[in-house]
């Protein structure tokens, strides 16, 4: 069915215009054109008294068709003609209009409803303007009409947070006139439209209303505060300020002038890299579940209803919590009752955290806990659909566990490991079930972090991969399927991150300054040294050794991590690392780190008496360009199905800023040549110290630089996964 809208005129003289573009009636240009043509026809017909706009299939509209942002430049083709049509045909035409909203009215869908003279909705409806989450702002008059319906303060909050509101709040605030049962929606909308046409009910021209707007002085104070808050939360973001500029212009000079300002601001936002990056991530996140040769193989995913978790530590209890929250039956196995009770208590504590945050109540927690069971033996494993092993990183222990699992689990049970460092094939080496052994790598805390890195081997069956993707979706994770190698995708790509930062310290730079540049200057959730303290220097040393062994020709064996271990400064867990920590784990700079830094610099032999004079931008490049380089190797080796999967993985695991598009998209926005030229320069500079390999661009990156091609284009040959 082609996108469009239909019109039907009833005997009562009401024209019902229905938006039709399944599944969510996205406002494709053809839908908008059809809407406006039908509205124009209805206004010109003598047998039409009023107009009702609704959506097909129980949905009003989820907003503008985002695909248009990929196929058209300048914000998907949104221009002043569309806004003029909203004003002339929906808001101020000869016949009154009523929006009959069911299910969702988001973005352009909400703006369509707001342009009508009245709005009714059904229970369960969500309405809002989430455009800022895509790096743009409302473009169909939303910056002007929403403040005039719900008040300036609430409108700013709704737009800046991109959070929708439910039908109760919508009625209370004035976004809708009434909430009516689903079966009565169209009859009530027809009745209201006729009442307005007959002058028995008021006709609201939202763009010209001022009754909900605060006084000018108060309004300007609200906007000033909102701008300050937006700048604080998104120091690198321009589009929230553009949105607030448009709102302010309308407050000061009226809604029509505000529409013009909105159009100008929209065009500016649509031209920014932020918009390109956020649209990229939006689609990339939705494509991770599509894996060539697996999801297109004609197989049907099996649901995981009962999962067993081996190990009730921090990671295991988090995995168990995620399962319970998804409605699964969960079995936790431990080696003794003391460890088991501790694991069960951690799960209960995780769930109580949901209560404290207002996401659940005690009754719901109690119900979930009835699905949790502890075990000290494998007696109940015959009935589970999937096992997630989450014990310490010991090859011998894991091999024994998987040999046991093969004997006690059903033949179709998925056998997965949460290892972050050990070769998956090695773990299953002593079994005959390598076709159903797979990596299910969670990130801590497992019930909160959104990524599930699914690690396949050459022997893992397509069915098991598909089932594990389904499992990830069930527990509300974004699954990314990767190949089996040291560090898999995320940890491997980011191994140069801390190493490059440590090299800068050995060159003479201050670690706290480096962290601040990465945090404030780039937008990571924390700098590399604060991250090291969170993870633990002991873990960092162990993982680092794996990478030194695997990639000896391109590593920087940072002495400072080893020295921190020697001094028992492991980070938060010991009260000191790069930072010192108070009893609330608040970090602060530690002068006692200075002699350790001095010792590290002496051992490295890179410090020449004065630190190099690097700008914040150069520090960011020095740290992140080697990460990009390793990401390009991962793409070239076929470790990820497609480059965009790596973007999603870096955003959802390491906190790489989504507004930069993920690691590879960010590099593309800068240009492969910029990245490669910088790396080549450093490779030459550090070659005498034997560190040229740390920086030398890989073949994939250098080829993209030489041929001016996109890193996101991916491999020309099929993935090796």
PDB file of C-alpha atoms in Angstrom, residues 258-400:
ATOM      1  CA  UNK A 258       7.839  32.120  15.566  1.00  0.00           C
ATOM      2  CA  UNK A 259       6.991  29.683  12.748  1.00  0.00           C
ATOM      3  CA  UNK A 260       9.409  31.525  10.472  1.00  0.00           C
ATOM      4  CA  UNK A 261      12.118  31.393  13.140  1.00  0.00           C
ATOM      5  CA  UNK A 262      11.438  27.700  13.687  1.00  0.00           C
ATOM      6  CA  UNK A 263      11.965  27.023   9.988  1.00  0.00           C
ATOM      7  CA  UNK A 264      15.270  28.897  10.042  1.00  0.00           C
ATOM      8  CA  UNK A 265      16.415  27.071  13.196  1.00  0.00           C
ATOM      9  CA  UNK A 266      15.308  23.705  11.785  1.00  0.00           C
ATOM     10  CA  UNK A 267      17.394  24.226   8.654  1.00  0.00           C
ATOM     11  CA  UNK A 268      20.453  25.085  10.748  1.00  0.00           C
ATOM     12  CA  UNK A 269      20.015  22.018  12.958  1.00  0.00           C
ATOM     13  CA  UNK A 270      19.491  19.739   9.955  1.00  0.00           C
ATOM     14  CA  UNK A 271      22.828  20.846   8.515  1.00  0.00           C
ATOM     15  CA  UNK A 272      24.808  19.920  11.633  1.00  0.00           C
ATOM     16  CA  UNK A 273      26.893  16.749  12.030  1.00  0.00           C
ATOM     17  CA  UNK A 274      24.915  16.066  15.212  1.00  0.00           C
ATOM     18  CA  UNK A 275      21.775  15.432  13.156  1.00  0.00           C
ATOM     19  CA  UNK A 276      23.614  13.146  10.742  1.00  0.00           C
ATOM     20  CA  UNK A 277      25.153  11.257  13.675  1.00  0.00           C
ATOM     21  CA  UNK A 278      21.932  10.770  15.638  1.00  0.00           C
ATOM     22  CA  UNK A 279      19.931   9.676  12.583  1.00  0.00           C
ATOM     23  CA  UNK A 280      22.725   7.210  11.809  1.00  0.00           C
ATOM     24  CA  UNK A 281      22.580   5.745  15.320  1.00  0.00           C
ATOM     25  CA  UNK A 282      18.769   5.606  15.185  1.00  0.00           C
ATOM     26  CA  UNK A 283      18.840   3.330  12.135  1.00  0.00           C
ATOM     27  CA  UNK A 284      22.013   1.491  13.166  1.00  0.00           C
ATOM     28  CA  UNK A 285      20.444   0.451  16.461  1.00  0.00           C
ATOM     29  CA  UNK A 286      17.468  -1.001  14.632  1.00  0.00           C
ATOM     30  CA  UNK A 287      19.629  -2.968  12.212  1.00  0.00           C
ATOM     31  CA  UNK A 288      21.778  -4.887  14.724  1.00  0.00           C
ATOM     32  CA  UNK A 289      19.180  -7.678  14.820  1.00  0.00           C
ATOM     33  CA  UNK A 290      19.673  -8.243  11.091  1.00  0.00           C
ATOM     34  CA  UNK A 291      22.698 -10.501  10.564  1.00  0.00           C
ATOM     35  CA  UNK A 292      23.539 -11.740   7.087  1.00  0.00           C
ATOM     36  CA  UNK A 293      23.302 -15.510   6.787  1.00  0.00           C
ATOM     37  CA  UNK A 294      21.428 -15.838  10.102  1.00  0.00           C
ATOM     38  CA  UNK A 295      18.296 -13.719  10.290  1.00  0.00           C
ATOM     39  CA  UNK A 296      17.674 -14.181   6.559  1.00  0.00           C
ATOM     40  CA  UNK A 297      18.121 -17.975   6.625  1.00  0.00           C
ATOM     41  CA  UNK A 298      14.430 -18.799   7.028  1.00  0.00           C
ATOM     42  CA  UNK A 299      14.779 -19.939  10.658  1.00  0.00           C
ATOM     43  CA  UNK A 300      12.346 -19.130  13.459  1.00  0.00           C
ATOM     44  CA  UNK A 301      13.728 -17.888  16.771  1.00  0.00           C
ATOM     45  CA  UNK A 302      12.826 -19.844  19.899  1.00  0.00           C
ATOM     46  CA  UNK A 303      11.885 -17.943  23.041  1.00  0.00           C
ATOM     47  CA  UNK A 304      13.902 -18.383  26.226  1.00  0.00           C
ATOM     48  CA  UNK A 305      11.446 -18.955  29.042  1.00  0.00           C
ATOM     49  CA  UNK A 306      13.744 -20.434  31.666  1.00  0.00           C
ATOM     50  CA  UNK A 307      17.383 -19.447  32.078  1.00  0.00           C
ATOM     51  CA  UNK A 308      20.052 -20.733  34.453  1.00  0.00           C
ATOM     52  CA  UNK A 309      22.872 -18.449  35.579  1.00  0.00           C
ATOM     53  CA  UNK A 310      26.030 -20.054  36.932  1.00  0.00           C
ATOM     54  CA  UNK A 311      27.620 -17.702  39.422  1.00  0.00           C
ATOM     55  CA  UNK A 312      25.765 -15.223  41.621  1.00  0.00           C
ATOM     56  CA  UNK A 313      28.404 -12.502  41.769  1.00  0.00           C
ATOM     57  CA  UNK A 314      27.856  -8.927  40.611  1.00  0.00           C
ATOM     58  CA  UNK A 315      27.635  -9.941  36.962  1.00  0.00           C
ATOM     59  CA  UNK A 316      25.650 -13.143  37.462  1.00  0.00           C
ATOM     60  CA  UNK A 317      23.107 -11.478  39.750  1.00  0.00           C
ATOM     61  CA  UNK A 318      22.706  -8.663  37.222  1.00  0.00           C
ATOM     62  CA  UNK A 319      22.063 -11.168  34.422  1.00  0.00           C
ATOM     63  CA  UNK A 320      19.542 -12.967  36.624  1.00  0.00           C
ATOM     64  CA  UNK A 321      17.817  -9.657  37.391  1.00  0.00           C
ATOM     65  CA  UNK A 322      17.530  -8.859  33.681  1.00  0.00           C
ATOM     66  CA  UNK A 323      15.842 -12.228  33.130  1.00  0.00           C
ATOM     67  CA  UNK A 324      13.346 -11.707  35.940  1.00  0.00           C
ATOM     68  CA  UNK A 325      12.467  -8.232  34.672  1.00  0.00           C
ATOM     69  CA  UNK A 326      11.705  -9.845  31.302  1.00  0.00           C
ATOM     70  CA  UNK A 327       9.341 -12.349  32.940  1.00  0.00           C
ATOM     71  CA  UNK A 328      11.666 -15.349  32.647  1.00  0.00           C
ATOM     72  CA  UNK A 329      12.072 -18.092  35.233  1.00  0.00           C
ATOM     73  CA  UNK A 330      15.617 -17.809  36.599  1.00  0.00           C
ATOM     74  CA  UNK A 331      17.791 -20.387  38.332  1.00  0.00           C
ATOM     75  CA  UNK A 332      21.041 -19.272  40.012  1.00  0.00           C
ATOM     76  CA  UNK A 333      23.648 -21.940  40.762  1.00  0.00           C
ATOM     77  CA  UNK A 334      26.525 -21.456  43.178  1.00  0.00           C
ATOM     78  CA  UNK A 335      29.206 -23.666  44.737  1.00  0.00           C
ATOM     79  CA  UNK A 336      28.010 -23.295  48.343  1.00  0.00           C
ATOM     80  CA  UNK A 337      25.060 -21.925  50.273  1.00  0.00           C
ATOM     81  CA  UNK A 338      26.931 -18.835  51.492  1.00  0.00           C
ATOM     82  CA  UNK A 339      27.686 -17.702  47.952  1.00  0.00           C
ATOM     83  CA  UNK A 340      24.191 -18.683  46.825  1.00  0.00           C
ATOM     84  CA  UNK A 341      22.433 -16.626  49.481  1.00  0.00           C
ATOM     85  CA  UNK A 342      24.686 -13.668  48.669  1.00  0.00           C
ATOM     86  CA  UNK A 343      23.764 -13.978  44.991  1.00  0.00           C
ATOM     87  CA  UNK A 344      20.037 -14.179  45.703  1.00  0.00           C
ATOM     88  CA  UNK A 345      20.337 -11.147  47.979  1.00  0.00           C
ATOM     89  CA  UNK A 346      22.034  -9.177  45.202  1.00  0.00           C
ATOM     90  CA  UNK A 347      19.137  -9.945  42.867  1.00  0.00           C
ATOM     91  CA  UNK A 348      16.618  -8.808  45.489  1.00  0.00           C
ATOM     92  CA  UNK A 349      18.652  -5.643  46.043  1.00  0.00           C
ATOM     93  CA  UNK A 350      18.682  -4.948  42.303  1.00  0.00           C
ATOM     94  CA  UNK A 351      14.904  -5.265  42.186  1.00  0.00           C
ATOM     95  CA  UNK A 352      14.474  -3.025  45.224  1.00  0.00           C
ATOM     96  CA  UNK A 353      16.535  -0.472  43.348  1.00  0.00           C
ATOM     97  CA  UNK A 354      13.738  -0.470  40.770  1.00  0.00           C
ATOM     98  CA  UNK A 355      11.276   0.279  43.577  1.00  0.00           C
ATOM     99  CA  UNK A 356      13.390   3.169  44.871  1.00  0.00           C
ATOM    100  CA  UNK A 357      13.491   4.645  41.374  1.00  0.00           C
ATOM    101  CA  UNK A 358       9.696   4.396  41.128  1.00  0.00           C
ATOM    102  CA  UNK A 359       9.760   1.870  38.278  1.00  0.00           C
ATOM    103  CA  UNK A 360       8.138  -0.935  40.264  1.00  0.00           C
ATOM    104  CA  UNK A 361       6.222  -1.473  43.498  1.00  0.00           C
ATOM    105  CA  UNK A 362       6.802  -4.041  46.234  1.00  0.00           C
ATOM    106  CA  UNK A 363       3.960  -6.264  45.029  1.00  0.00           C
ATOM    107  CA  UNK A 364       5.540  -6.500  41.577  1.00  0.00           C
ATOM    108  CA  UNK A 365       8.928  -7.346  43.107  1.00  0.00           C
ATOM    109  CA  UNK A 366       7.386 -10.079  45.243  1.00  0.00           C
ATOM    110  CA  UNK A 367       5.728 -11.567  42.157  1.00  0.00           C
ATOM    111  CA  UNK A 368       9.003 -11.588  40.220  1.00  0.00           C
ATOM    112  CA  UNK A 369      10.850 -13.225  43.092  1.00  0.00           C
ATOM    113  CA  UNK A 370       8.517 -16.222  42.875  1.00  0.00           C
ATOM    114  CA  UNK A 371      10.264 -16.973  39.560  1.00  0.00           C
ATOM    115  CA  UNK A 372      13.730 -16.959  41.153  1.00  0.00           C
ATOM    116  CA  UNK A 373      15.256 -20.153  42.481  1.00  0.00           C
ATOM    117  CA  UNK A 374      18.676 -21.026  43.886  1.00  0.00           C
ATOM    118  CA  UNK A 375      20.590 -24.272  43.364  1.00  0.00           C
ATOM    119  CA  UNK A 376      23.787 -25.975  44.488  1.00  0.00           C
ATOM    120  CA  UNK A 377      23.487 -28.838  41.979  1.00  0.00           C
ATOM    121  CA  UNK A 378      22.602 -29.325  38.318  1.00  0.00           C
ATOM    122  CA  UNK A 379      19.445 -31.288  39.153  1.00  0.00           C
ATOM    123  CA  UNK A 380      17.059 -28.711  37.629  1.00  0.00           C
ATOM    124  CA  UNK A 381      19.142 -27.881  34.544  1.00  0.00           C
ATOM    125  CA  UNK A 382      17.354 -30.394  32.323  1.00  0.00           C
ATOM    126  CA  UNK A 383      14.387 -28.012  32.026  1.00  0.00           C
ATOM    127  CA  UNK A 384      16.225 -24.767  31.191  1.00  0.00           C
ATOM    128  CA  UNK A 385      16.269 -23.218  27.706  1.00  0.00           C
ATOM    129  CA  UNK A 386      19.558 -21.389  28.173  1.00  0.00           C
ATOM    130  CA  UNK A 387      22.522 -21.288  30.522  1.00  0.00           C
ATOM    131  CA  UNK A 388      24.645 -18.184  31.069  1.00  0.00           C
ATOM    132  CA  UNK A 389      27.967 -18.997  32.747  1.00  0.00           C
ATOM    133  CA  UNK A 390      29.287 -16.036  34.749  1.00  0.00           C
ATOM    134  CA  UNK A 391      32.128 -17.347  36.909  1.00  0.00           C
ATOM    135  CA  UNK A 392      35.702 -16.076  37.298  1.00  0.00           C
ATOM    136  CA  UNK A 393      37.973 -15.941  34.219  1.00  0.00           C
ATOM    137  CA  UNK A 394      39.551 -19.372  34.622  1.00  0.00           C
ATOM    138  CA  UNK A 395      39.878 -21.530  31.516  1.00  0.00           C
ATOM    139  CA  UNK A 396      40.049 -24.778  33.495  1.00  0.00           C
ATOM    140  CA  UNK A 397      36.967 -23.925  35.541  1.00  0.00           C
ATOM    141  CA  UNK A 398      34.943 -22.868  32.529  1.00  0.00           C
ATOM    142  CA  UNK A 399      35.923 -25.972  30.567  1.00  0.00           C
ATOM    143  CA  UNK A 400      34.799 -28.193  33.435  1.00  0.00           C
TER     144      UNK A 400
END
